[in-house]
């Protein structure tokens, strides 16, 4: 009986590990296939391409005007990170420190944009931005991307601020610091690690945010991920390798930031902290 | 099976024997060579500071940790390789570990349900357990709706309702405030006296151990320092460690002066600068000529001036109820804790004495 | 705000607005929440309401003509079922995979390394996963070559530009999300609870059934809702990896086409509202079921 049970649990264990392994292997193969193809001279009907080249990267760079796209991406991402911290952190501070009438309603307001998928609210939002003649502009793209990132910053920062002892602020006040000074000399240094984490997460999410940018961007305000979509969509016109070269450039951008981010944060933070709020 | 005849149920046993029980974590021995025989109905306390291995020992008995050495026996049945669910012991956890999604009744009845006890009998036993811990009014509540003390009672009821041969308690009172702690201590004592279940109780509080246990196992750094009744430990700690833990707050070193056999057993004198105390040696005093003296504050009393008294001036006074707890500083810089029935003034000279049979002399600690 | 209360003794004077605000918890610090709240109201709530109203102001016909048009044209209303048929199985599979893996992994020392690998698909985003799958699953891709080499298949299995391509992309991008949520719920359960159950005689399977499962169900319901909602709004992979004109014509494609190919924002808003409504129905159903279970701290005692 006991032996049967251990045999069962061993079989179960192996099955679980096999599943994990299968998933990871396929994931790595998926990334590997893109990488190999982007360096392939020609790759048809063989395990590996006959020769390797870097020319697709140059081709992609010119064909897709990647220098412009990367510049736009950087500008959008930077603006989104800074603005979402500026708007989100004060709100998180209030939610962490104060009990007030309507707090539950406000919290719900901040959770909703994270629960509703971007494409669902993106279409009406894009419509409004078109009415305001903001769609197709950088401003429009930045505003659209802020919709999920501001609540995201709030939900990441609120528990972070909650665990900072409020007595530190009280102490600063008792010693005569005014609000601005409390903020600059006490809060900012204490909040810096949390803001760094939140900012990096927003950065990774914004680089990868397809739907909202896609719905609101014009030709001059595309980010990398949208340009990649268009190039895949128009595949056949372009060489598959140069599309994959672009995919590699995109992947490099997100992965670099992902690994930087993971030095500072717990991977589970990448998915929204719904547990805290529900 | 002659022994089984007198047993009231399957849980009865003669004794539980721990034989050189050891547990290491990554090469660090958290518990080493614990030998202990728990007799039926006995209340054993594992006492020691945090990290001494007492919780490790308890978890090894419970089966929540596997042993890295030694064995555990119930009479002649070896159990140390059984998983916890097949040992049938009851356990009370430090944070109670009540199932938050079950009512008080469901929590208490969980073990009975797992054992497949028929419904009617289970209900009756749950009722009895709830009465025993005086929670009659709270049966349908969830644990989250109870106070800390009430949760503690549920945890105890849950552990004993299955009539386990052995009840394990892991610092059950450490989350309660001082008043409740005292109250629950009496409660645990009452329940133990009522049911007579063998119990192993882990604590870092010597008062708890002294007041509850039949025997105390003092652990430090994973090793047993002493096993004895509360009276033995209180009066005759085996090592300086145990003495410190038992409230011998005055510990100082000196030169071994000379031996003296006063008819009431061995006596030994220790000299430190110009003062000299006589006490009872508690272990073989090596030829090193250095010895450590340990005295409880309660055994040091002020009296008239004399050659056998230690003189000093009052450093601090604190009223602790019936008497004053005070410290005095001798001219050579020794600080002594003592008790006084009279109010003392700071810097007032005092002359302190302790009866030789209350003064314990140990070998000096190496490197100290 | 004028403050000359001191002139009038506070006989029966109503407290000032400031005082009343303060009593409700609204002081200067609380006002810090206002910019963020306004922002979300303007760019999230307002567009939603605007879209809702716009959907009842069709380019032609009566107020409900968008909705009647949607539900009378199989090319449109079929998208609800098509999307459901993708999103529901993918979410269920992800949940079924995530649970045992989270249990297996929760006490591992290199848990963080594994979670990091699993996070990658989330950050790569749907577009890159779709592009990668096109190469990897294609008729000449590594997967098909392996299958043929191992003799598991005689010819290439068609996994792109059909249902399975989209389904697999939903699994790859959705699983890490479900897994991380499940893992955080599983690790949030006080390990003393299963230990207590064990000392009371519950073996591993009964610990799971009586302790873990009831405590996890509320969290799993949330994870299911989030994962389902994400999967239901599948868009880029349905276009790139699927057959967007046929078997994987999901509802978001219909909405997109209405808005950006026919420039019928009213119809597009109506479809977006229908999409939101379907998601809402599923979420409400799941959360209603969740009410039957215990919700509260996953710890024990005062914790």
XYZ file of C-alpha atoms in Angstrom, chain B residues 254-262 264-271 276-286 289-294 354-357 359-363:
43
model
C 36.838 33.729 40.848
C 39.757 31.647 42.138
C 39.007 28.350 43.787
C 40.087 28.978 47.360
C 39.905 25.735 49.300
C 37.765 22.719 49.950
C 35.881 22.250 53.081
C 33.719 19.390 54.238
C 31.271 20.770 56.721
C 26.402 18.626 55.210
C 28.187 17.695 52.005
C 30.973 19.148 50.072
C 31.576 22.874 50.315
C 33.963 24.987 48.348
C 35.083 28.584 48.669
C 35.695 30.952 45.787
C 37.681 34.141 46.123
C 34.970 35.280 49.377
C 31.860 33.131 48.962
C 31.187 29.575 50.057
C 28.995 27.303 47.966
C 28.242 23.829 46.749
C 30.207 22.443 43.804
C 27.805 21.279 41.038
C 30.341 19.542 38.854
C 33.901 18.255 38.986
C 36.044 21.337 39.405
C 39.178 20.849 37.385
C 41.634 26.796 39.938
C 39.053 29.079 38.206
C 35.418 28.617 39.081
C 32.095 30.324 38.335
C 29.635 31.170 41.077
C 25.875 31.340 40.405
C 23.697 34.054 50.618
C 23.306 30.696 52.330
C 26.104 28.343 51.151
C 23.591 25.662 50.092
C 25.367 29.163 46.157
C 26.338 26.974 43.210
C 29.896 26.641 41.987
C 30.648 25.478 38.459
C 33.825 25.050 36.483
